[in-house]
Amino acid sequence: MKIFPFFVFFFSLLVLNGCGDKFQPNKEIKTDCTLGSEPVRKVLFVGIDGVRTDALLAANTPFIDSLLPHSYYNWNTDRGEYTVSVPGWSTILHGVWPAKHGLFDNTFKTNQYSTYKDIFSLAKQIKPTLSVANLSNWDDFLRITENENYAQRFDSDMDLKNDAIRIINSCTPDIMVLHFDNPDAFGHDSGFSPTNQPYLDAITLSDTYLAEIMGVVKQREAAFNEQWLVVISTDHGGEGTGHGNQYDLPQTRYVWSILHRPDLATSTELAIVNSVDLLPTMLNWLNIPVQSSWNLDGVALF
Ligand SMILES: [Zn+2]
């Protein structure tokens, strides 16, 4: 009779494997570095997971500080309810609130992505030859978009940063999405707080990676007359060592957005920004008109 529990165990494993999400759990990795087709205007979106606004302002971030005099910014960006990562990044990268994209927790089971498409899919409807890339060190992040030419996951933010630099220099995609995860990990480990030094140090490290990436972008702008819109934001803040189900806490729900334009000589605080506004703003930069049939929830900020 001793064999019975083992049989149940293995049978359970088989059942669990067979009943996976219809939405593929392991996204195919795409390694084609397709040459970008836009000669001048490019978009770089940098998402830094789990960075509270007051912690960003408290952390030592010399590079972000240097961007602000040439940026639009907002320190009170509404990222909406359901304060975990999959709903948050879906809101940004699909340009609609959870009521439309259908995601309220960190699973993908109820996604309405086929109706409310991601930034890459929308952009390619208008400009099919665009080259688009998504780089993250969190597997699930890659499931939020599709139609990438290049999609890669990494074991660390440093590996991601190094590959982003390689990709910018080699094929120069028209839209690049980067997702850094390090600050969120430190927040969960020791606290999402503007007085928690390890959390602040993780934000500082993200700032140095951003500086290295932007160094390459600036070189290209000088050498090839490219113009990169660089949008930096986060998916949620946090309190204590968590952020789930905290949509009534301003330090978790209200985040920050920085939009750096190479042609901007001044620093401009935007009065109201919602996370859903970032997608139409990025498409607008690429001269992609937002279609009313997309039923987006945000507006282009400029
Ligand atoms: Zn997150």
mmCIF file of C-alpha atoms and ligand atoms in Angstrom:
data_model
loop_
_atom_site.group_PDB
_atom_site.id
_atom_site.type_symbol
_atom_site.label_atom_id
_atom_site.label_comp_id
_atom_site.label_asym_id
_atom_site.label_seq_id
_atom_site.Cartn_x
_atom_site.Cartn_y
_atom_site.Cartn_z
ATOM 1 C CA MET A 1 0.000 0.000 0.000
ATOM 2 C CA LYS A 2 2.966 2.297 0.310
ATOM 3 C CA ILE A 3 2.910 2.898 -3.409
ATOM 4 C CA PHE A 4 -0.479 4.612 -3.231
ATOM 5 C CA PRO A 5 0.672 8.038 -1.941
ATOM 6 C CA PHE A 6 3.389 8.137 -4.588
ATOM 7 C CA PHE A 7 0.852 7.357 -7.270
ATOM 8 C CA VAL A 8 -1.370 10.182 -6.011
ATOM 9 C CA PHE A 9 1.615 12.519 -5.917
ATOM 10 C CA PHE A 10 2.702 11.823 -9.494
ATOM 11 C CA PHE A 11 -0.850 11.852 -10.766
ATOM 12 C CA SER A 12 -1.344 15.253 -9.150
ATOM 13 C CA LEU A 13 1.774 16.550 -10.870
ATOM 14 C CA LEU A 14 0.458 15.376 -14.221
ATOM 15 C CA VAL A 15 -2.896 17.043 -13.631
ATOM 16 C CA LEU A 16 -1.279 20.300 -12.501
ATOM 17 C CA ASN A 17 0.932 20.403 -15.573
ATOM 18 C CA GLY A 18 -1.952 19.615 -17.859
ATOM 19 C CA CYS A 19 -4.284 22.267 -16.480
ATOM 20 C CA GLY A 20 -2.095 25.310 -17.046
ATOM 21 C CA ASP A 21 -3.337 28.698 -18.004
ATOM 22 C CA LYS A 22 -4.494 28.884 -21.602
ATOM 23 C CA PHE A 23 -2.277 31.946 -21.770
ATOM 24 C CA GLN A 24 1.191 30.461 -22.244
ATOM 25 C CA PRO A 25 3.163 30.485 -18.986
ATOM 26 C CA ASN A 26 6.551 30.568 -20.670
ATOM 27 C CA LYS A 27 6.738 33.217 -23.281
ATOM 28 C CA GLU A 28 8.836 32.484 -26.298
ATOM 29 C CA ILE A 29 12.077 34.409 -26.253
ATOM 30 C CA LYS A 30 12.788 36.288 -29.465
ATOM 31 C CA THR A 31 16.364 37.119 -30.279
ATOM 32 C CA ASP A 32 16.015 38.814 -33.669
ATOM 33 C CA CYS A 33 17.558 42.245 -33.462
ATOM 34 C CA THR A 34 15.621 43.824 -36.323
ATOM 35 C CA LEU A 35 16.872 47.170 -37.558
ATOM 36 C CA GLY A 36 14.636 50.071 -36.541
ATOM 37 C CA SER A 37 12.793 51.809 -39.385
ATOM 38 C CA GLU A 38 12.176 55.281 -37.929
ATOM 39 C CA PRO A 39 15.136 57.482 -38.911
ATOM 40 C CA VAL A 40 14.668 60.164 -36.248
ATOM 41 C CA ARG A 41 12.127 59.639 -33.495
ATOM 42 C CA LYS A 42 12.490 56.753 -31.032
ATOM 43 C CA VAL A 43 10.840 55.810 -27.746
ATOM 44 C CA LEU A 44 12.552 54.322 -24.708
ATOM 45 C CA PHE A 45 10.286 53.328 -21.831
ATOM 46 C CA VAL A 46 12.065 52.454 -18.588
ATOM 47 C CA GLY A 47 9.924 50.898 -15.885
ATOM 48 C CA ILE A 48 11.522 50.636 -12.452
ATOM 49 C CA ASP A 49 9.421 48.309 -10.344
ATOM 50 C CA GLY A 50 8.102 49.405 -6.951
ATOM 51 C CA VAL A 51 9.650 52.863 -6.482
ATOM 52 C CA ARG A 52 7.738 55.132 -4.091
ATOM 53 C CA THR A 53 7.717 58.786 -5.065
ATOM 54 C CA ASP A 54 9.086 60.013 -1.718
ATOM 55 C CA ALA A 55 11.831 57.380 -1.895
ATOM 56 C CA LEU A 56 12.790 58.447 -5.418
ATOM 57 C CA LEU A 57 13.051 62.022 -4.166
ATOM 58 C CA ALA A 58 15.054 60.961 -1.088
ATOM 59 C CA ALA A 59 17.456 58.657 -2.925
ATOM 60 C CA ASN A 60 20.735 59.810 -4.408
ATOM 61 C CA THR A 61 19.884 59.892 -8.135
ATOM 62 C CA PRO A 62 22.260 62.322 -9.840
ATOM 63 C CA PHE A 63 21.383 61.121 -13.309
ATOM 64 C CA ILE A 64 17.616 61.469 -12.947
ATOM 65 C CA ASP A 65 18.249 64.883 -11.383
ATOM 66 C CA SER A 66 20.170 65.851 -14.510
ATOM 67 C CA LEU A 67 17.265 64.804 -16.743
ATOM 68 C CA LEU A 68 14.650 66.892 -14.964
ATOM 69 C CA PRO A 69 15.682 70.287 -16.406
ATOM 70 C CA HIS A 70 14.750 68.881 -19.827
ATOM 71 C CA SER A 71 11.673 66.897 -18.871
ATOM 72 C CA TYR A 72 7.999 66.904 -18.149
ATOM 73 C CA TYR A 73 7.410 65.304 -14.774
ATOM 74 C CA ASN A 74 4.701 64.503 -12.253
ATOM 75 C CA TRP A 75 5.095 63.225 -8.667
ATOM 76 C CA ASN A 76 1.471 62.231 -8.157
ATOM 77 C CA THR A 77 0.636 59.894 -11.048
ATOM 78 C CA ASP A 78 -2.477 57.804 -10.451
ATOM 79 C CA ARG A 79 -1.651 54.190 -11.279
ATOM 80 C CA GLY A 80 -5.185 53.062 -10.343
ATOM 81 C CA GLU A 81 -6.495 50.320 -8.070
ATOM 82 C CA TYR A 82 -5.188 46.727 -7.756
ATOM 83 C CA THR A 83 -1.730 47.759 -6.570
ATOM 84 C CA VAL A 84 0.333 44.838 -7.799
ATOM 85 C CA SER A 85 2.631 44.567 -10.785
ATOM 86 C CA VAL A 86 0.706 42.777 -13.540
ATOM 87 C CA PRO A 87 -2.297 45.144 -13.385
ATOM 88 C CA GLY A 88 0.045 48.144 -13.051
ATOM 89 C CA TRP A 89 2.293 47.388 -16.017
ATOM 90 C CA SER A 90 -0.717 46.278 -18.066
ATOM 91 C CA THR A 91 -2.342 49.660 -17.422
ATOM 92 C CA ILE A 92 0.768 51.450 -18.687
ATOM 93 C CA LEU A 93 1.540 49.191 -21.650
ATOM 94 C CA HIS A 94 -2.056 48.727 -22.842
ATOM 95 C CA GLY A 95 -3.202 52.284 -22.064
ATOM 96 C CA VAL A 96 -6.397 51.219 -20.307
ATOM 97 C CA TRP A 97 -7.512 50.710 -16.698
ATOM 98 C CA PRO A 98 -8.056 47.206 -15.204
ATOM 99 C CA ALA A 99 -11.794 47.396 -15.987
ATOM 100 C CA LYS A 100 -10.752 47.013 -19.628
ATOM 101 C CA HIS A 101 -7.524 44.971 -19.590
ATOM 102 C CA GLY A 102 -9.195 42.644 -17.126
ATOM 103 C CA LEU A 103 -6.310 42.027 -14.705
ATOM 104 C CA PHE A 104 -6.745 42.549 -10.980
ATOM 105 C CA ASP A 105 -3.978 40.333 -9.553
ATOM 106 C CA ASN A 106 -0.648 38.880 -10.678
ATOM 107 C CA THR A 107 -2.156 36.180 -12.884
ATOM 108 C CA PHE A 108 -3.095 36.561 -16.526
ATOM 109 C CA LYS A 109 -6.190 34.374 -16.489
ATOM 110 C CA THR A 110 -8.782 37.097 -17.042
ATOM 111 C CA ASN A 111 -6.804 39.219 -19.488
ATOM 112 C CA GLN A 112 -8.632 41.085 -22.237
ATOM 113 C CA TYR A 113 -5.427 41.652 -24.195
ATOM 114 C CA SER A 114 -7.018 40.492 -27.450
ATOM 115 C CA THR A 115 -9.453 43.429 -27.232
ATOM 116 C CA TYR A 116 -7.122 45.987 -25.599
ATOM 117 C CA LYS A 117 -3.776 45.477 -27.255
ATOM 118 C CA ASP A 118 -0.305 46.423 -26.058
ATOM 119 C CA ILE A 119 1.794 49.354 -27.233
ATOM 120 C CA PHE A 120 3.799 47.271 -29.726
ATOM 121 C CA SER A 121 0.712 45.740 -31.346
ATOM 122 C CA LEU A 122 -1.056 49.108 -31.592
ATOM 123 C CA ALA A 123 2.002 50.850 -33.040
ATOM 124 C CA LYS A 124 2.505 48.112 -35.633
ATOM 125 C CA GLN A 125 -1.092 48.427 -36.793
ATOM 126 C CA ILE A 126 -0.138 51.871 -38.095
ATOM 127 C CA LYS A 127 3.558 51.321 -38.806
ATOM 128 C CA PRO A 128 4.135 47.604 -39.482
ATOM 129 C CA THR A 129 7.852 47.948 -40.100
ATOM 130 C CA LEU A 130 8.678 49.262 -36.624
ATOM 131 C CA SER A 131 11.232 47.293 -34.656
ATOM 132 C CA VAL A 132 10.204 46.855 -31.024
ATOM 133 C CA ALA A 133 11.955 45.268 -28.059
ATOM 134 C CA ASN A 134 11.059 44.239 -24.514
ATOM 135 C CA LEU A 135 13.794 43.439 -21.969
ATOM 136 C CA SER A 136 13.036 42.386 -18.397
ATOM 137 C CA ASN A 137 14.497 40.306 -15.595
ATOM 138 C CA TRP A 138 11.009 39.185 -14.541
ATOM 139 C CA ASP A 139 9.542 36.430 -16.752
ATOM 140 C CA ASP A 140 5.945 37.534 -16.386
ATOM 141 C CA PHE A 141 6.700 41.028 -17.600
ATOM 142 C CA LEU A 142 7.326 39.634 -21.082
ATOM 143 C CA ARG A 143 3.805 38.196 -21.133
ATOM 144 C CA ILE A 144 2.309 41.708 -21.006
ATOM 145 C CA THR A 145 3.275 42.504 -24.612
ATOM 146 C CA GLU A 146 3.396 40.628 -27.897
ATOM 147 C CA ASN A 147 4.574 41.200 -31.461
ATOM 148 C CA GLU A 148 8.096 42.050 -30.300
ATOM 149 C CA ASN A 149 11.024 41.672 -32.653
ATOM 150 C CA TYR A 150 13.268 41.210 -29.644
ATOM 151 C CA ALA A 151 12.159 39.901 -26.241
ATOM 152 C CA GLN A 152 14.575 38.763 -23.587
ATOM 153 C CA ARG A 153 14.587 38.009 -19.896
ATOM 154 C CA PHE A 154 17.641 38.358 -17.698
ATOM 155 C CA ASP A 155 18.831 37.148 -14.317
ATOM 156 C CA SER A 156 19.775 40.607 -13.098
ATOM 157 C CA ASP A 157 19.184 44.291 -13.792
ATOM 158 C CA MET A 158 22.890 44.587 -14.657
ATOM 159 C CA ASP A 159 22.666 41.925 -17.381
ATOM 160 C CA LEU A 160 19.557 43.654 -18.691
ATOM 161 C CA LYS A 161 21.301 47.022 -18.778
ATOM 162 C CA ASN A 162 24.289 45.585 -20.651
ATOM 163 C CA ASP A 163 22.073 43.957 -23.254
ATOM 164 C CA ALA A 164 19.969 47.101 -23.656
ATOM 165 C CA ILE A 165 23.143 49.013 -24.530
ATOM 166 C CA ARG A 166 24.151 46.310 -27.012
ATOM 167 C CA ILE A 167 20.714 46.395 -28.662
ATOM 168 C CA ILE A 168 20.600 50.195 -28.896
ATOM 169 C CA ASN A 169 23.993 50.180 -30.592
ATOM 170 C CA SER A 170 23.368 47.237 -32.906
ATOM 171 C CA CYS A 171 19.804 47.434 -34.272
ATOM 172 C CA THR A 172 18.373 50.506 -32.545
ATOM 173 C CA PRO A 173 14.705 49.532 -32.141
ATOM 174 C CA ASP A 174 12.033 52.189 -32.602
ATOM 175 C CA ILE A 175 10.301 51.351 -29.313
ATOM 176 C CA MET A 176 12.242 49.800 -26.438
ATOM 177 C CA VAL A 177 10.651 48.766 -23.153
ATOM 178 C CA LEU A 178 12.987 47.981 -20.247
ATOM 179 C CA HIS A 179 11.830 46.671 -16.891
ATOM 180 C CA PHE A 180 14.153 46.893 -13.874
ATOM 181 C CA ASP A 181 13.108 44.867 -10.837
ATOM 182 C CA ASN A 182 15.768 45.515 -8.208
ATOM 183 C CA PRO A 183 14.099 48.228 -6.063
ATOM 184 C CA ASP A 184 10.920 46.162 -5.721
ATOM 185 C CA ALA A 185 12.959 43.201 -4.450
ATOM 186 C CA PHE A 186 14.635 45.392 -1.808
ATOM 187 C CA GLY A 187 11.286 46.900 -0.835
ATOM 188 C CA HIS A 188 9.832 43.460 -0.223
ATOM 189 C CA ASP A 189 12.958 42.433 1.624
ATOM 190 C CA SER A 190 13.434 45.387 3.988
ATOM 191 C CA GLY A 191 10.717 47.973 3.409
ATOM 192 C CA PHE A 192 9.287 50.403 0.850
ATOM 193 C CA SER A 193 10.329 53.498 2.746
ATOM 194 C CA PRO A 194 12.185 56.772 2.117
ATOM 195 C CA THR A 195 14.229 56.059 5.256
ATOM 196 C CA ASN A 196 15.264 52.497 4.356
ATOM 197 C CA GLN A 197 18.825 52.815 3.064
ATOM 198 C CA PRO A 198 19.040 49.452 1.223
ATOM 199 C CA TYR A 199 15.862 50.383 -0.693
ATOM 200 C CA LEU A 200 17.265 53.841 -1.493
ATOM 201 C CA ASP A 201 20.566 52.257 -2.589
ATOM 202 C CA ALA A 202 18.660 49.996 -4.997
ATOM 203 C CA ILE A 203 17.054 53.096 -6.523
ATOM 204 C CA THR A 204 20.505 54.702 -6.792
ATOM 205 C CA LEU A 205 21.788 51.630 -8.639
ATOM 206 C CA SER A 206 18.897 51.904 -11.113
ATOM 207 C CA ASP A 207 19.905 55.538 -11.633
ATOM 208 C CA THR A 208 23.468 54.503 -12.552
ATOM 209 C CA TYR A 209 22.156 51.899 -15.025
ATOM 210 C CA LEU A 210 19.874 54.501 -16.534
ATOM 211 C CA ALA A 211 22.847 56.854 -16.871
ATOM 212 C CA GLU A 212 24.833 54.241 -18.786
ATOM 213 C CA ILE A 213 21.944 53.505 -21.147
ATOM 214 C CA MET A 214 21.237 57.180 -21.723
ATOM 215 C CA GLY A 215 24.915 57.790 -22.424
ATOM 216 C CA VAL A 216 24.514 55.614 -25.520
ATOM 217 C CA VAL A 217 21.236 57.298 -26.445
ATOM 218 C CA LYS A 218 22.860 60.730 -26.214
ATOM 219 C CA GLN A 219 25.787 59.574 -28.374
ATOM 220 C CA ARG A 220 23.327 58.420 -31.046
ATOM 221 C CA GLU A 221 21.384 61.664 -30.890
ATOM 222 C CA ALA A 222 24.592 63.597 -31.494
ATOM 223 C CA ALA A 223 25.920 61.295 -34.221
ATOM 224 C CA PHE A 224 22.744 60.442 -36.156
ATOM 225 C CA ASN A 225 20.282 63.226 -35.333
ATOM 226 C CA GLU A 226 17.956 60.785 -33.610
ATOM 227 C CA GLN A 227 15.443 62.149 -31.073
ATOM 228 C CA TRP A 228 14.552 59.832 -28.207
ATOM 229 C CA LEU A 229 11.559 60.341 -25.977
ATOM 230 C CA VAL A 230 12.533 58.663 -22.706
ATOM 231 C CA VAL A 231 9.662 57.843 -20.359
ATOM 232 C CA ILE A 232 10.476 56.608 -16.860
ATOM 233 C CA SER A 233 7.869 55.458 -14.365
ATOM 234 C CA THR A 234 6.906 52.726 -11.923
ATOM 235 C CA ASP A 235 3.968 50.388 -11.336
ATOM 236 C CA HIS A 236 3.315 50.996 -7.620
ATOM 237 C CA GLY A 237 4.879 52.265 -4.411
ATOM 238 C CA GLY A 238 4.493 50.333 -1.177
ATOM 239 C CA GLU A 239 4.168 50.379 2.594
ATOM 240 C CA GLY A 240 6.010 48.123 5.007
ATOM 241 C CA THR A 241 7.280 45.200 2.943
ATOM 242 C CA GLY A 242 4.257 44.981 0.639
ATOM 243 C CA HIS A 243 2.029 46.841 -1.766
ATOM 244 C CA GLY A 244 -0.876 44.527 -2.573
ATOM 245 C CA ASN A 245 -4.427 45.720 -1.914
ATOM 246 C CA GLN A 246 -3.185 49.187 -0.909
ATOM 247 C CA TYR A 247 -5.035 51.349 -3.401
ATOM 248 C CA ASP A 248 -6.269 53.556 -0.555
ATOM 249 C CA LEU A 249 -2.665 54.390 0.455
ATOM 250 C CA PRO A 250 -1.296 57.369 -1.493
ATOM 251 C CA GLN A 251 2.318 56.165 -1.073
ATOM 252 C CA THR A 252 1.378 52.991 -2.952
ATOM 253 C CA ARG A 253 -1.179 54.212 -5.487
ATOM 254 C CA TYR A 254 0.204 57.616 -6.501
ATOM 255 C CA VAL A 255 3.528 57.267 -8.240
ATOM 256 C CA TRP A 256 5.713 59.371 -10.534
ATOM 257 C CA SER A 257 6.416 59.915 -14.210
ATOM 258 C CA ILE A 258 9.346 61.551 -15.973
ATOM 259 C CA LEU A 259 9.210 62.242 -19.707
ATOM 260 C CA HIS A 260 12.513 63.434 -21.113
ATOM 261 C CA ARG A 261 12.463 65.106 -24.508
ATOM 262 C CA PRO A 262 15.718 66.025 -26.235
ATOM 263 C CA ASP A 263 14.205 69.221 -27.640
ATOM 264 C CA LEU A 264 12.968 70.504 -24.282
ATOM 265 C CA ALA A 265 14.927 73.321 -22.660
ATOM 266 C CA THR A 266 12.840 73.630 -19.512
ATOM 267 C CA SER A 267 11.517 71.609 -16.628
ATOM 268 C CA THR A 268 7.730 71.380 -16.669
ATOM 269 C CA GLU A 269 5.618 69.909 -13.916
ATOM 270 C CA LEU A 270 2.442 68.398 -15.358
ATOM 271 C CA ALA A 271 -0.585 69.048 -13.152
ATOM 272 C CA ILE A 272 -2.328 65.719 -13.784
ATOM 273 C CA VAL A 273 -0.879 62.472 -15.082
ATOM 274 C CA ASN A 274 -2.485 59.047 -15.021
ATOM 275 C CA SER A 275 -0.557 55.893 -15.897
ATOM 276 C CA VAL A 276 -2.861 55.395 -18.898
ATOM 277 C CA ASP A 277 -1.588 58.670 -20.428
ATOM 278 C CA LEU A 278 1.917 57.343 -21.062
ATOM 279 C CA LEU A 279 0.998 55.058 -23.984
ATOM 280 C CA PRO A 280 -0.777 57.688 -26.126
ATOM 281 C CA THR A 281 2.060 60.122 -25.366
ATOM 282 C CA MET A 282 4.663 57.654 -26.615
ATOM 283 C CA LEU A 283 2.658 56.842 -29.769
ATOM 284 C CA ASN A 284 2.153 60.546 -30.419
ATOM 285 C CA TRP A 285 5.922 61.060 -30.352
ATOM 286 C CA LEU A 286 6.212 58.486 -33.147
ATOM 287 C CA ASN A 287 3.485 60.280 -35.148
ATOM 288 C CA ILE A 288 1.124 57.374 -34.657
ATOM 289 C CA PRO A 289 -2.413 58.774 -34.377
ATOM 290 C CA VAL A 290 -4.464 57.164 -31.612
ATOM 291 C CA GLN A 291 -7.452 55.401 -33.185
ATOM 292 C CA SER A 292 -10.874 55.851 -31.552
ATOM 293 C CA SER A 293 -11.467 52.122 -32.128
ATOM 294 C CA TRP A 294 -8.692 51.376 -29.616
ATOM 295 C CA ASN A 295 -10.906 52.796 -26.867
ATOM 296 C CA LEU A 296 -7.918 53.967 -24.801
ATOM 297 C CA ASP A 297 -8.456 55.551 -21.372
ATOM 298 C CA GLY A 298 -5.649 58.128 -21.440
ATOM 299 C CA VAL A 299 -4.659 61.206 -23.404
ATOM 300 C CA ALA A 300 -1.359 62.276 -24.955
ATOM 301 C CA LEU A 301 0.380 64.658 -22.539
ATOM 302 C CA PHE A 302 2.074 66.506 -25.436
HETATM 303 ZN ZN ZN B 1 5.685 45.734 -9.206
#
